[in-house]
Amino acid sequence: MYSDGMSTPERLVESTRELLWERGYVGTSPKAILERAGAGQGSMYHHFKGKPDLALTAIKRTAEELRATAERVLGGPGTPYERIEAYLLRERDVLRGCPIGRLTMDPDVIASDALRAPVDETIAWIRRRIAEIVEEGQRQGQFAPDLDGEEIGAAVLATVQGGYVLARASGSPAAFDTGVRGLLSLLARRTAVQER
């Protein structure tokens, strides 16, 4: 499953990331982590202080990876509208859900300031980044001046996270795609007003 050159701590972190995405914090036992990592008993406690420390490392890595993936699209080429569109349309494993959004439904993560912090920071970062792009579009005359960037950022996040939930509930990515198309249609109307 993992490359031969991957160290035990790396295998533990990667296993924890996968299990958190699949099962959440509560459903991720130290035994399951060790089995998935192919690590010996006690190795988790040799490299980490325990499950919370390992989970925090895994959540931080997932959050960093998610932000980097988003920035490649949001900071890429194209007009502000095209970059938001690219973010919404980028390839995702819709039926698997969001590895960060998944953690917001986990009571143990929400109850822990340390475990919740990278989740909150990532969500806030995406919202702010989209707000900046909307403001950039307003300066360029692409978006209507009365659009609120923070509200658009929140709407984009709500569409993506809600789309995951609807897709998983229906067993089809169609619900996600419909929500994305609806938001893009509304946003495109606000750009068309400016272009008349």
CSV table of C-alpha atoms in Angstrom, one decimal:
chain,number,residue,atom,x,y,z
A,1,MET,CA,0.0,0.0,0.0
A,2,TYR,CA,2.8,2.4,0.9
A,3,SER,CA,6.2,2.8,-0.8
A,4,ASP,CA,9.0,0.8,0.7
A,5,GLY,CA,11.0,4.0,1.3
A,6,MET,CA,8.2,5.6,3.5
A,7,SER,CA,9.2,5.9,7.1
A,8,THR,CA,7.0,4.5,9.9
A,9,PRO,CA,5.9,8.0,11.1
A,10,GLU,CA,4.9,8.8,7.5
A,11,ARG,CA,3.0,5.6,7.2
A,12,LEU,CA,1.2,6.4,10.5
A,13,VAL,CA,0.3,9.9,9.4
A,14,GLU,CA,-1.0,8.8,6.0
A,15,SER,CA,-3.0,5.9,7.5
A,16,THR,CA,-4.5,8.3,10.0
A,17,ARG,CA,-5.4,10.8,7.2
A,18,GLU,CA,-7.2,8.0,5.3
A,19,LEU,CA,-9.0,6.6,8.3
A,20,LEU,CA,-10.1,10.1,9.5
A,21,TRP,CA,-11.6,10.7,6.0
A,22,GLU,CA,-13.3,7.3,6.0
A,23,ARG,CA,-14.4,6.9,9.6
A,24,GLY,CA,-13.9,10.2,11.4
A,25,TYR,CA,-11.9,10.6,14.7
A,26,VAL,CA,-14.2,8.5,16.8
A,27,GLY,CA,-14.1,5.6,14.4
A,28,THR,CA,-10.3,5.7,14.0
A,29,SER,CA,-8.8,3.4,16.6
A,30,PRO,CA,-5.1,3.1,17.2
A,31,LYS,CA,-5.3,-0.6,16.2
A,32,ALA,CA,-6.8,0.4,12.8
A,33,ILE,CA,-4.1,3.0,12.3
A,34,LEU,CA,-1.3,0.4,13.1
A,35,GLU,CA,-2.9,-2.2,10.8
A,36,ARG,CA,-3.3,0.2,7.9
A,37,ALA,CA,0.2,1.5,8.4
A,38,GLY,CA,1.7,-2.0,8.7
A,39,ALA,CA,3.4,-0.8,11.9
A,40,GLY,CA,4.2,-2.7,15.0
A,41,GLN,CA,2.4,-2.3,18.2
A,42,GLY,CA,3.7,0.6,20.2
A,43,SER,CA,5.2,2.4,17.2
A,44,MET,CA,2.5,5.1,17.4
A,45,TYR,CA,3.5,5.9,20.9
A,46,HIS,CA,7.2,5.8,20.0
A,47,HIS,CA,6.7,8.5,17.3
A,48,PHE,CA,3.7,10.4,18.7
A,49,LYS,CA,2.3,11.2,22.1
A,50,GLY,CA,-0.8,9.3,21.3
A,51,LYS,CA,-3.9,9.3,19.1
A,52,PRO,CA,-4.7,13.0,19.5
A,53,ASP,CA,-1.1,14.1,18.6
A,54,LEU,CA,-1.1,11.8,15.6
A,55,ALA,CA,-4.5,12.9,14.5
A,56,LEU,CA,-3.5,16.6,14.8
A,57,THR,CA,-0.5,16.0,12.6
A,58,ALA,CA,-2.7,14.2,10.0
A,59,ILE,CA,-5.4,16.9,10.1
A,60,LYS,CA,-2.8,19.6,9.7
A,61,ARG,CA,-1.3,17.8,6.7
A,62,THR,CA,-4.7,17.3,5.1
A,63,ALA,CA,-5.6,21.0,5.7
A,64,GLU,CA,-2.3,22.1,4.1
A,65,GLU,CA,-2.9,19.9,1.1
A,66,LEU,CA,-6.5,21.1,0.6
A,67,ARG,CA,-5.4,24.7,0.7
A,68,ALA,CA,-2.5,24.1,-1.8
A,69,THR,CA,-4.9,22.3,-4.1
A,70,ALA,CA,-7.4,25.2,-3.9
A,71,GLU,CA,-4.7,27.8,-4.4
A,72,ARG,CA,-3.5,26.1,-7.6
A,73,VAL,CA,-6.9,26.7,-9.0
A,74,LEU,CA,-7.9,30.0,-7.4
A,75,GLY,CA,-4.5,31.5,-8.0
A,76,GLY,CA,-4.2,30.1,-11.5
A,77,PRO,CA,-4.8,31.8,-14.9
A,78,GLY,CA,-8.1,33.3,-16.0
A,79,THR,CA,-10.5,36.0,-14.9
A,80,PRO,CA,-11.8,36.1,-11.4
A,81,TYR,CA,-15.1,34.4,-12.5
A,82,GLU,CA,-13.2,31.7,-14.4
A,83,ARG,CA,-11.0,31.0,-11.4
A,84,ILE,CA,-14.0,30.6,-9.1
A,85,GLU,CA,-15.7,28.5,-11.8
A,86,ALA,CA,-12.6,26.3,-12.0
A,87,TYR,CA,-12.5,25.8,-8.2
A,88,LEU,CA,-16.2,24.7,-8.3
A,89,LEU,CA,-15.7,22.5,-11.3
A,90,ARG,CA,-12.4,20.9,-10.3
A,91,GLU,CA,-12.3,17.2,-10.1
A,92,ARG,CA,-13.3,15.8,-6.7
A,93,ASP,CA,-14.2,12.4,-5.3
A,94,VAL,CA,-17.7,13.8,-4.6
A,95,LEU,CA,-19.1,10.6,-3.1
A,96,ARG,CA,-16.2,10.3,-0.7
A,97,GLY,CA,-16.8,13.8,0.6
A,98,CYS,CA,-14.4,16.4,1.8
A,99,PRO,CA,-11.6,15.3,4.2
A,100,ILE,CA,-11.9,18.5,6.1
A,101,GLY,CA,-15.6,19.0,5.9
A,102,ARG,CA,-16.0,15.4,7.2
A,103,LEU,CA,-14.3,16.4,10.4
A,104,THR,CA,-16.9,19.2,11.2
A,105,MET,CA,-19.4,16.4,11.9
A,106,ASP,CA,-17.1,14.6,14.4
A,107,PRO,CA,-18.1,15.6,18.0
A,108,ASP,CA,-14.6,14.8,19.3
A,109,VAL,CA,-12.9,17.1,16.7
A,110,ILE,CA,-15.4,19.9,17.4
A,111,ALA,CA,-14.9,19.5,21.2
A,112,SER,CA,-11.1,19.8,20.9
A,113,ASP,CA,-9.7,23.3,20.2
A,114,ALA,CA,-6.5,21.8,18.9
A,115,LEU,CA,-8.1,19.4,16.5
A,116,ARG,CA,-10.7,21.9,15.4
A,117,ALA,CA,-8.2,24.7,14.7
A,118,PRO,CA,-6.8,23.5,11.4
A,119,VAL,CA,-10.3,22.7,10.2
A,120,ASP,CA,-11.5,26.2,11.1
A,121,GLU,CA,-8.4,27.8,9.6
A,122,THR,CA,-8.9,26.0,6.3
A,123,ILE,CA,-12.5,26.9,5.9
A,124,ALA,CA,-11.8,30.5,6.8
A,125,TRP,CA,-8.9,30.6,4.4
A,126,ILE,CA,-11.0,29.4,1.4
A,127,ARG,CA,-13.8,31.8,2.3
A,128,ARG,CA,-11.3,34.7,2.4
A,129,ARG,CA,-9.5,33.6,-0.7
A,130,ILE,CA,-12.7,33.6,-2.7
A,131,ALA,CA,-13.7,37.0,-1.2
A,132,GLU,CA,-10.4,38.4,-2.4
A,133,ILE,CA,-11.1,37.1,-5.9
A,134,VAL,CA,-14.6,38.6,-6.0
A,135,GLU,CA,-13.1,42.0,-4.9
A,136,GLU,CA,-10.5,41.6,-7.6
A,137,GLY,CA,-13.3,41.1,-10.1
A,138,GLN,CA,-15.1,44.1,-8.8
A,139,ARG,CA,-12.0,46.3,-9.3
A,140,GLN,CA,-11.8,45.0,-12.9
A,141,GLY,CA,-15.5,45.7,-13.5
A,142,GLN,CA,-16.3,42.0,-13.9
A,143,PHE,CA,-18.5,41.6,-10.8
A,144,ALA,CA,-21.3,44.0,-9.7
A,145,PRO,CA,-20.0,46.4,-7.1
A,146,ASP,CA,-22.8,45.5,-4.6
A,147,LEU,CA,-21.6,41.8,-4.3
A,148,ASP,CA,-20.2,41.0,-0.9
A,149,GLY,CA,-17.1,39.0,-1.3
A,150,GLU,CA,-17.4,37.3,2.1
A,151,GLU,CA,-21.0,36.3,1.3
A,152,ILE,CA,-19.9,34.8,-2.0
A,153,GLY,CA,-17.1,33.0,-0.3
A,154,ALA,CA,-19.5,31.6,2.2
A,155,ALA,CA,-22.0,30.6,-0.6
A,156,VAL,CA,-19.2,28.8,-2.5
A,157,LEU,CA,-18.2,26.8,0.6
A,158,ALA,CA,-21.9,26.1,1.4
A,159,THR,CA,-22.5,24.8,-2.1
A,160,VAL,CA,-19.4,22.6,-2.1
A,161,GLN,CA,-19.9,21.1,1.4
A,162,GLY,CA,-23.7,20.8,1.0
A,163,GLY,CA,-23.1,19.3,-2.4
A,164,TYR,CA,-21.0,16.6,-0.9
A,165,VAL,CA,-23.8,15.8,1.6
A,166,LEU,CA,-26.5,15.7,-1.1
A,167,ALA,CA,-24.4,13.6,-3.4
A,168,ARG,CA,-23.6,11.1,-0.6
A,169,ALA,CA,-27.2,10.9,0.5
A,170,SER,CA,-28.4,10.2,-3.1
A,171,GLY,CA,-25.4,8.0,-4.0
A,172,SER,CA,-24.8,10.1,-7.1
A,173,PRO,CA,-22.5,13.1,-7.9
A,174,ALA,CA,-25.5,14.6,-9.9
A,175,ALA,CA,-26.7,16.5,-6.8
A,176,PHE,CA,-23.3,18.1,-6.3
A,177,ASP,CA,-23.1,19.1,-10.0
A,178,THR,CA,-26.6,20.6,-9.9
A,179,GLY,CA,-25.7,22.8,-6.9
A,180,VAL,CA,-22.5,24.0,-8.5
A,181,ARG,CA,-24.2,24.8,-11.8
A,182,GLY,CA,-26.9,26.7,-10.0
A,183,LEU,CA,-24.4,28.8,-8.1
A,184,LEU,CA,-22.4,29.5,-11.2
A,185,SER,CA,-25.5,30.5,-13.0
A,186,LEU,CA,-26.3,33.1,-10.3
A,187,LEU,CA,-22.8,34.4,-10.3
A,188,ALA,CA,-22.6,34.6,-14.1
A,189,ARG,CA,-25.8,36.8,-14.0
A,190,ARG,CA,-24.0,39.2,-11.7
A,191,THR,CA,-21.1,39.4,-14.2
A,192,ALA,CA,-23.5,39.8,-17.2
A,193,VAL,CA,-25.1,42.9,-15.5
A,194,GLN,CA,-21.7,44.5,-15.6
A,195,GLU,CA,-21.0,43.7,-19.2
A,196,ARG,CA,-24.1,45.3,-20.6
